PDB file of C-alpha atoms in Angstrom:
ATOM      1  CA  UNK A 264      88.128  33.473 -33.280  1.00 36.00           C
ATOM      2  CA  UNK A 265      86.329  36.281 -32.180  1.00 36.00           C
ATOM      3  CA  UNK A 266      82.706  36.610 -33.092  1.00 36.00           C
ATOM      4  CA  UNK A 267      79.690  39.058 -32.369  1.00 34.00           C
ATOM      5  CA  UNK A 268      78.172  37.904 -28.928  1.00 36.00           C
ATOM      6  CA  UNK A 269      74.511  38.384 -28.047  1.00 46.00           C
ATOM      7  CA  UNK A 270      72.776  37.187 -24.828  1.00 48.00           C
ATOM      8  CA  UNK A 271      70.207  34.041 -24.801  1.00 52.00           C
ATOM      9  CA  UNK A 272      68.279  32.176 -22.112  1.00 52.00           C
ATOM     10  CA  UNK A 273      68.511  28.858 -21.087  1.00 50.00           C
ATOM     11  CA  UNK A 274      66.147  27.832 -17.867  1.00 50.00           C
ATOM     12  CA  UNK A 275      65.860  31.558 -17.652  1.00 47.00           C
ATOM     13  CA  UNK A 276      69.612  32.376 -17.436  1.00 49.00           C
ATOM     14  CA  UNK A 277      71.037  34.612 -19.733  1.00 47.00           C
ATOM     15  CA  UNK A 278      74.369  33.527 -21.504  1.00 49.00           C
ATOM     16  CA  UNK A 279      76.478  34.532 -24.389  1.00 54.00           C
ATOM     17  CA  UNK A 280      76.276  32.425 -27.783  1.00 56.00           C
ATOM     18  CA  UNK A 281      78.370  33.078 -30.906  1.00 66.00           C
ATOM     19  CA  UNK A 282      76.793  33.570 -34.479  1.00 77.00           C
ATOM     20  CA  UNK A 283      75.739  29.581 -34.074  1.00 88.00           C
ATOM     21  CA  UNK A 284      72.247  31.387 -33.611  1.00 89.00           C
ATOM     22  CA  UNK A 285      72.469  34.277 -35.916  1.00 88.00           C
ATOM     23  CA  UNK A 286      69.247  34.654 -37.941  1.00 89.00           C
ATOM     24  CA  UNK A 287      67.867  31.404 -35.960  1.00 90.00           C
ATOM     25  CA  UNK A 288      64.494  31.831 -35.027  1.00 89.00           C
ATOM     26  CA  UNK A 289      63.706  31.429 -30.924  1.00 85.00           C
ATOM     27  CA  UNK A 290      61.715  28.614 -31.596  1.00 87.00           C
ATOM     28  CA  UNK A 291      64.306  26.551 -32.906  1.00 88.00           C
ATOM     29  CA  UNK A 292      66.889  28.018 -30.494  1.00 86.00           C
ATOM     30  CA  UNK A 293      64.885  26.796 -27.583  1.00 86.00           C
ATOM     31  CA  UNK A 294      64.494  23.707 -29.056  1.00 87.00           C
ATOM     32  CA  UNK A 295      68.002  22.853 -29.251  1.00 90.00           C
ATOM     33  CA  UNK A 296      68.654  24.616 -25.814  1.00 87.00           C
ATOM     34  CA  UNK A 297      65.768  22.628 -24.250  1.00 88.00           C
ATOM     35  CA  UNK A 298      67.276  19.298 -25.282  1.00 91.00           C
ATOM     36  CA  UNK A 299      70.771  20.327 -24.090  1.00 92.00           C
ATOM     37  CA  UNK A 300      72.811  19.472 -20.819  1.00 93.00           C
ATOM     38  CA  UNK A 301      74.622  22.026 -18.689  1.00 93.00           C
ATOM     39  CA  UNK A 302      78.083  20.983 -17.549  1.00 95.00           C
ATOM     40  CA  UNK A 303      80.313  22.463 -15.046  1.00 96.00           C
ATOM     41  CA  UNK A 304      83.873  22.138 -14.869  1.00 97.00           C
ATOM     42  CA  UNK A 305      86.717  23.146 -12.254  1.00 97.00           C
ATOM     43  CA  UNK A 306      90.037  24.412 -13.039  1.00 95.00           C
ATOM     44  CA  UNK A 307      92.235  21.956 -14.875  1.00 94.00           C
ATOM     45  CA  UNK A 308      89.455  19.571 -15.491  1.00 97.00           C
ATOM     46  CA  UNK A 309      89.579  17.629 -18.627  1.00 97.00           C
ATOM     47  CA  UNK A 310      86.733  17.353 -20.463  1.00 97.00           C
ATOM     48  CA  UNK A 311      87.475  14.978 -23.365  1.00 97.00           C
ATOM     49  CA  UNK A 312      90.632  13.508 -24.651  1.00 95.00           C
ATOM     50  CA  UNK A 313      92.062  12.642 -28.223  1.00 94.00           C
ATOM     51  CA  UNK A 314      90.796   9.814 -29.117  1.00 94.00           C
ATOM     52  CA  UNK A 315      87.677   9.925 -26.868  1.00 95.00           C
ATOM     53  CA  UNK A 316      84.171   9.107 -28.613  1.00 94.00           C
ATOM     54  CA  UNK A 317      82.444  12.109 -30.243  1.00 92.00           C
ATOM     55  CA  UNK A 318      78.811  13.342 -31.229  1.00 94.00           C
ATOM     56  CA  UNK A 319      78.537  16.094 -28.983  1.00 96.00           C
ATOM     57  CA  UNK A 320      79.417  19.849 -29.336  1.00 95.00           C
ATOM     58  CA  UNK A 321      79.898  22.360 -26.229  1.00 96.00           C
ATOM     59  CA  UNK A 322      78.899  26.004 -26.293  1.00 94.00           C
ATOM     60  CA  UNK A 323      81.209  27.853 -23.471  1.00 94.00           C
ATOM     61  CA  UNK A 324      79.003  30.004 -21.188  1.00 90.00           C
ATOM     62  CA  UNK A 325      81.883  31.267 -18.949  1.00 91.00           C
ATOM     63  CA  UNK A 326      85.542  30.364 -18.612  1.00 94.00           C
ATOM     64  CA  UNK A 327      88.219  29.271 -20.966  1.00 94.00           C
ATOM     65  CA  UNK A 328      88.904  26.092 -22.705  1.00 96.00           C
ATOM     66  CA  UNK A 329      91.958  24.773 -24.000  1.00 94.00           C
ATOM     67  CA  UNK A 330      92.491  22.511 -27.148  1.00 94.00           C
ATOM     68  CA  UNK A 331      95.492  20.807 -27.290  1.00 92.00           C
ATOM     69  CA  UNK A 332      97.360  17.432 -28.078  1.00 90.00           C
ATOM     70  CA  UNK A 333     100.496  15.650 -26.968  1.00 86.00           C
ATOM     71  CA  UNK A 334     102.771  14.450 -29.462  1.00 82.00           C
ATOM     72  CA  UNK A 335     104.655  11.219 -29.409  1.00 82.00           C
ATOM     73  CA  UNK A 336     107.307  12.811 -27.752  1.00 82.00           C
ATOM     74  CA  UNK A 337     105.012  13.895 -24.888  1.00 81.00           C
ATOM     75  CA  UNK A 338     105.392  17.734 -25.747  1.00 81.00           C
ATOM     76  CA  UNK A 339     102.218  19.605 -25.577  1.00 83.00           C
ATOM     77  CA  UNK A 340     100.915  21.534 -28.398  1.00 83.00           C
ATOM     78  CA  UNK A 341      97.822  24.097 -27.793  1.00 86.00           C
ATOM     79  CA  UNK A 342      95.929  24.671 -30.905  1.00 87.00           C
ATOM     80  CA  UNK A 343      93.270  27.194 -29.508  1.00 88.00           C
ATOM     81  CA  UNK A 344      91.582  28.603 -26.950  1.00 91.00           C
ATOM     82  CA  UNK A 345      87.664  28.743 -26.568  1.00 92.00           C
ATOM     83  CA  UNK A 346      85.800  31.264 -24.702  1.00 91.00           C
ATOM     84  CA  UNK A 347      82.420  32.402 -23.605  1.00 90.00           C
ATOM     85  CA  UNK A 348      80.049  32.810 -26.925  1.00 88.00           C
ATOM     86  CA  UNK A 349      82.167  30.178 -28.734  1.00 91.00           C
ATOM     87  CA  UNK A 350      81.532  26.360 -29.561  1.00 92.00           C
ATOM     88  CA  UNK A 351      83.844  23.558 -29.881  1.00 95.00           C
ATOM     89  CA  UNK A 352      83.769  19.760 -30.628  1.00 94.00           C
ATOM     90  CA  UNK A 353      81.705  20.808 -33.899  1.00 93.00           C
ATOM     91  CA  UNK A 354      83.686  17.998 -35.954  1.00 92.00           C
ATOM     92  CA  UNK A 355      83.492  15.014 -33.793  1.00 93.00           C
ATOM     93  CA  UNK A 356      79.499  16.152 -33.344  1.00 95.00           C
ATOM     94  CA  UNK A 357      79.019  16.121 -37.008  1.00 93.00           C
ATOM     95  CA  UNK A 358      80.854  12.596 -38.063  1.00 93.00           C
ATOM     96  CA  UNK A 359      80.923  11.103 -35.007  1.00 92.00           C
ATOM     97  CA  UNK A 360      84.498   9.970 -35.048  1.00 94.00           C
ATOM     98  CA  UNK A 361      87.014   9.967 -32.314  1.00 95.00           C
ATOM     99  CA  UNK A 362      88.029  13.567 -30.962  1.00 95.00           C
ATOM    100  CA  UNK A 363      91.121  14.947 -32.590  1.00 91.00           C
ATOM    101  CA  UNK A 364      92.164  16.823 -29.697  1.00 93.00           C
ATOM    102  CA  UNK A 365      91.586  17.155 -26.014  1.00 95.00           C
ATOM    103  CA  UNK A 366      89.754  19.579 -24.159  1.00 97.00           C
ATOM    104  CA  UNK A 367      90.944  20.957 -21.039  1.00 96.00           C
ATOM    105  CA  UNK A 368      89.351  24.094 -18.704  1.00 96.00           C
ATOM    106  CA  UNK A 369      92.007  26.568 -17.712  1.00 93.00           C
ATOM    107  CA  UNK A 370      89.568  28.070 -14.959  1.00 93.00           C
ATOM    108  CA  UNK A 371      86.196  27.250 -13.587  1.00 96.00           C
ATOM    109  CA  UNK A 372      83.707  26.924 -16.526  1.00 96.00           C
ATOM    110  CA  UNK A 373      80.168  26.342 -17.673  1.00 94.00           C
ATOM    111  CA  UNK A 374      79.309  24.746 -20.875  1.00 95.00           C
ATOM    112  CA  UNK A 375      76.261  23.704 -22.915  1.00 94.00           C
ATOM    113  CA  UNK A 376      76.185  20.154 -24.267  1.00 96.00           C
ATOM    114  CA  UNK A 377      74.531  19.644 -27.497  1.00 95.00           C
ATOM    115  CA  UNK A 378      74.249  16.178 -28.758  1.00 95.00           C
ATOM    116  CA  UNK A 379      74.215  15.519 -32.640  1.00 95.00           C
ATOM    117  CA  UNK A 380      70.696  14.079 -32.673  1.00 94.00           C
ATOM    118  CA  UNK A 381      69.248  17.150 -30.951  1.00 93.00           C
ATOM    119  CA  UNK A 382      71.243  19.480 -33.265  1.00 94.00           C
ATOM    120  CA  UNK A 383      70.023  17.859 -36.495  1.00 93.00           C
ATOM    121  CA  UNK A 384      66.829  17.806 -35.209  1.00 92.00           C
ATOM    122  CA  UNK A 385      67.037  21.312 -34.747  1.00 93.00           C
ATOM    123  CA  UNK A 386      68.346  21.899 -38.654  1.00 93.00           C
ATOM    124  CA  UNK A 387      65.398  19.796 -39.959  1.00 91.00           C
ATOM    125  CA  UNK A 388      63.207  22.793 -38.254  1.00 90.00           C
ATOM    126  CA  UNK A 389      65.849  25.662 -38.965  1.00 93.00           C
ATOM    127  CA  UNK A 390      68.421  25.052 -42.363  1.00 94.00           C
ATOM    128  CA  UNK A 391      70.081  28.365 -40.787  1.00 94.00           C
ATOM    129  CA  UNK A 392      71.618  26.474 -37.968  1.00 94.00           C
ATOM    130  CA  UNK A 393      73.374  24.247 -40.549  1.00 94.00           C
ATOM    131  CA  UNK A 394      74.562  27.253 -42.542  1.00 94.00           C
ATOM    132  CA  UNK A 395      76.021  28.896 -39.258  1.00 94.00           C
ATOM    133  CA  UNK A 396      77.611  25.779 -38.381  1.00 94.00           C
ATOM    134  CA  UNK A 397      79.249  25.220 -42.107  1.00 94.00           C
ATOM    135  CA  UNK A 398      80.693  28.737 -41.622  1.00 92.00           C
ATOM    136  CA  UNK A 399      82.201  27.982 -38.267  1.00 91.00           C
ATOM    137  CA  UNK A 400      83.779  25.066 -39.675  1.00 91.00           C
ATOM    138  CA  UNK A 401      85.468  26.679 -42.570  1.00 92.00           C
ATOM    139  CA  UNK A 402      86.752  29.275 -39.986  1.00 87.00           C
ATOM    140  CA  UNK A 403      88.109  26.311 -37.942  1.00 85.00           C
ATOM    141  CA  UNK A 404      89.582  24.931 -41.295  1.00 87.00           C
ATOM    142  CA  UNK A 405      91.220  28.420 -41.941  1.00 88.00           C
ATOM    143  CA  UNK A 406      92.557  28.718 -38.731  1.00 81.00           C
ATOM    144  CA  UNK A 407      94.229  25.590 -38.902  1.00 81.00           C
ATOM    145  CA  UNK A 408      95.906  26.209 -42.303  1.00 83.00           C
ATOM    146  CA  UNK A 409      97.013  29.576 -41.027  1.00 82.00           C
ATOM    147  CA  UNK A 410      98.739  27.639 -37.807  1.00 80.00           C
ATOM    148  CA  UNK A 411     100.599  24.887 -40.161  1.00 80.00           C
ATOM    149  CA  UNK A 412     101.846  28.250 -42.124  1.00 81.00           C
ATOM    150  CA  UNK A 413     102.976  29.752 -38.895  1.00 80.00           C
ATOM    151  CA  UNK A 414     104.790  26.672 -37.720  1.00 78.00           C
ATOM    152  CA  UNK A 415     106.640  25.964 -41.041  1.00 78.00           C
ATOM    153  CA  UNK A 416     107.454  29.515 -41.812  1.00 85.00           C
ATOM    154  CA  UNK A 417     107.452  32.127 -39.367  1.00 90.00           C
ATOM    155  CA  UNK A 418     110.010  32.675 -36.547  1.00 92.00           C
ATOM    156  CA  UNK A 419     109.263  31.971 -32.890  1.00 92.00           C
ATOM    157  CA  UNK A 420     109.172  35.718 -32.129  1.00 94.00           C
ATOM    158  CA  UNK A 421     106.653  36.166 -34.822  1.00 93.00           C
ATOM    159  CA  UNK A 422     104.371  33.348 -33.819  1.00 93.00           C
ATOM    160  CA  UNK A 423     104.198  34.715 -30.289  1.00 94.00           C
ATOM    161  CA  UNK A 424     103.227  37.908 -31.418  1.00 94.00           C
ATOM    162  CA  UNK A 425     100.506  36.624 -33.253  1.00 93.00           C
ATOM    163  CA  UNK A 426      99.332  34.420 -30.369  1.00 92.00           C
ATOM    164  CA  UNK A 427      99.053  37.026 -28.252  1.00 94.00           C
ATOM    165  CA  UNK A 428      97.293  39.295 -30.712  1.00 93.00           C
ATOM    166  CA  UNK A 429      94.374  36.820 -31.070  1.00 90.00           C
ATOM    167  CA  UNK A 430      94.419  36.420 -27.194  1.00 92.00           C
ATOM    168  CA  UNK A 431      94.312  40.068 -26.677  1.00 93.00           C
ATOM    169  CA  UNK A 432      91.365  40.326 -29.136  1.00 90.00           C
ATOM    170  CA  UNK A 433      89.306  37.515 -27.781  1.00 87.00           C
ATOM    171  CA  UNK A 434      90.158  38.029 -23.768  1.00 90.00           C
ATOM    172  CA  UNK A 435      91.977  40.940 -22.898  1.00 90.00           C
ATOM    173  CA  UNK A 436      90.543  42.741 -20.065  1.00 88.00           C
ATOM    174  CA  UNK A 437      89.719  46.575 -19.564  1.00 84.00           C
ATOM    175  CA  UNK A 438      93.754  47.393 -18.933  1.00 85.00           C
ATOM    176  CA  UNK A 439      94.877  45.402 -21.882  1.00 83.00           C
ATOM    177  CA  UNK A 440      95.864  42.597 -19.636  1.00 90.00           C
ATOM    178  CA  UNK A 441      95.631  38.925 -20.483  1.00 93.00           C
ATOM    179  CA  UNK A 442      95.550  35.970 -17.852  1.00 91.00           C
ATOM    180  CA  UNK A 443      97.648  33.404 -19.265  1.00 92.00           C
ATOM    181  CA  UNK A 444     101.024  31.601 -18.005  1.00 90.00           C
ATOM    182  CA  UNK A 445     103.832  31.952 -20.061  1.00 92.00           C
ATOM    183  CA  UNK A 446     104.059  27.897 -19.944  1.00 90.00           C
ATOM    184  CA  UNK A 447     100.541  27.970 -21.604  1.00 90.00           C
ATOM    185  CA  UNK A 448     101.786  30.733 -24.269  1.00 92.00           C
ATOM    186  CA  UNK A 449     104.455  28.850 -25.189  1.00 92.00           C
ATOM    187  CA  UNK A 450     102.422  25.764 -25.738  1.00 88.00           C
ATOM    188  CA  UNK A 451     100.035  28.137 -27.933  1.00 87.00           C
ATOM    189  CA  UNK A 452     103.297  29.089 -29.728  1.00 88.00           C
ATOM    190  CA  UNK A 453     104.746  25.382 -29.981  1.00 84.00           C
ATOM    191  CA  UNK A 454     107.814  26.683 -28.226  1.00 87.00           C
ATOM    192  CA  UNK A 455     109.575  26.118 -24.783  1.00 89.00           C
ATOM    193  CA  UNK A 456     108.665  27.886 -21.984  1.00 92.00           C
ATOM    194  CA  UNK A 457     112.653  29.376 -21.586  1.00 95.00           C
ATOM    195  CA  UNK A 458     112.595  30.404 -25.372  1.00 95.00           C
ATOM    196  CA  UNK A 459     109.276  31.954 -24.580  1.00 95.00           C
ATOM    197  CA  UNK A 460     110.326  33.724 -21.716  1.00 95.00           C
ATOM    198  CA  UNK A 461     113.370  35.149 -23.258  1.00 96.00           C
ATOM    199  CA  UNK A 462     111.384  36.915 -26.014  1.00 96.00           C
ATOM    200  CA  UNK A 463     108.696  38.072 -23.317  1.00 96.00           C
ATOM    201  CA  UNK A 464     111.411  39.796 -21.351  1.00 96.00           C
ATOM    202  CA  UNK A 465     112.708  41.767 -24.215  1.00 96.00           C
ATOM    203  CA  UNK A 466     109.769  43.113 -25.102  1.00 96.00           C
ATOM    204  CA  UNK A 467     109.117  44.082 -21.031  1.00 96.00           C
ATOM    205  CA  UNK A 468     112.220  45.705 -21.368  1.00 96.00           C
ATOM    206  CA  UNK A 469     111.711  47.731 -24.660  1.00 95.00           C
ATOM    207  CA  UNK A 470     108.039  48.580 -23.040  1.00 94.00           C
ATOM    208  CA  UNK A 471     105.985  46.447 -25.553  1.00 95.00           C
ATOM    209  CA  UNK A 472     104.496  44.188 -23.011  1.00 95.00           C
ATOM    210  CA  UNK A 473     104.165  44.199 -19.107  1.00 94.00           C
ATOM    211  CA  UNK A 474     104.575  41.047 -17.133  1.00 94.00           C
ATOM    212  CA  UNK A 475     103.021  39.877 -14.093  1.00 91.00           C
ATOM    213  CA  UNK A 476     101.941  36.629 -12.185  1.00 89.00           C
ATOM    214  CA  UNK A 477     100.081  34.406 -14.846  1.00 89.00           C
ATOM    215  CA  UNK A 478      99.413  37.725 -16.698  1.00 93.00           C
ATOM    216  CA  UNK A 479     100.730  39.365 -19.263  1.00 95.00           C
ATOM    217  CA  UNK A 480      99.725  43.028 -20.303  1.00 94.00           C
ATOM    218  CA  UNK A 481      99.833  44.681 -23.928  1.00 94.00           C
ATOM    219  CA  UNK A 482     101.319  48.227 -23.622  1.00 94.00           C
ATOM    220  CA  UNK A 483     102.172  48.840 -26.939  1.00 94.00           C
ATOM    221  CA  UNK A 484      99.554  47.140 -29.451  1.00 93.00           C
ATOM    222  CA  UNK A 485     100.791  48.654 -32.914  1.00 94.00           C
ATOM    223  CA  UNK A 486     104.443  47.674 -32.303  1.00 94.00           C
ATOM    224  CA  UNK A 487     103.139  44.057 -31.212  1.00 94.00           C
ATOM    225  CA  UNK A 488     100.749  44.164 -34.601  1.00 93.00           C
ATOM    226  CA  UNK A 489     104.118  45.123 -36.388  1.00 94.00           C
ATOM    227  CA  UNK A 490     105.969  42.418 -34.849  1.00 93.00           C
ATOM    228  CA  UNK A 491     103.175  39.778 -35.945  1.00 92.00           C
ATOM    229  CA  UNK A 492     103.572  40.645 -39.304  1.00 89.00           C
ATOM    230  CA  UNK A 493     106.950  40.882 -40.227  1.00 74.00           C
ATOM    231  CA  UNK A 494     110.333  39.752 -38.408  1.00 62.00           C
ATOM    232  CA  UNK A 495     112.365  42.683 -36.755  1.00 54.00           C
TER     233      UNK A 495
END
């Protein structure tokens, strides 16, 4: 998911945030951020696991966070990648129920932890915060619904193309490249690394993408978009 990113400040340091703060007065922002906690994660560090206690939402300042779960057979399914300017963990913050998935840093990351009490206190001063969070929750629900449809009805080639488009939209560098291992992309598409690699090699050979070490470059965005819309 991608949203317009603005720069705010916490303790004098600027960081990007999503539309969670759109239309929110400075006083309400400062109230919430002043009651929050900064967290630094190392590459590969687990923030929380499925089933852990909730009560906290996180805003990403920098880095990428993978949201995933392990199936009963031990297979990892990656639901989403959260980048700078996005938030996650809002469901468990609101209902205080156990985490529905696990969160892991794919690279060094800086987060802002927002506790439930602080967020609801800020809503009391600015109801717009609650409306913004409702919109984000609705977007999450639509994302889950689309993902269920993908797994049930789409071919693997189409799923990989759709995931690459999401990654390109949210995380691509200036040259169009995305830093991601093929195994992580496979988890993101609900596939094996071998099956994912076979499709990526085909796309590399026809010029759709370029492949490097833990890097995928989109060379033909129009074709990738066609692959995401229908099977060829």
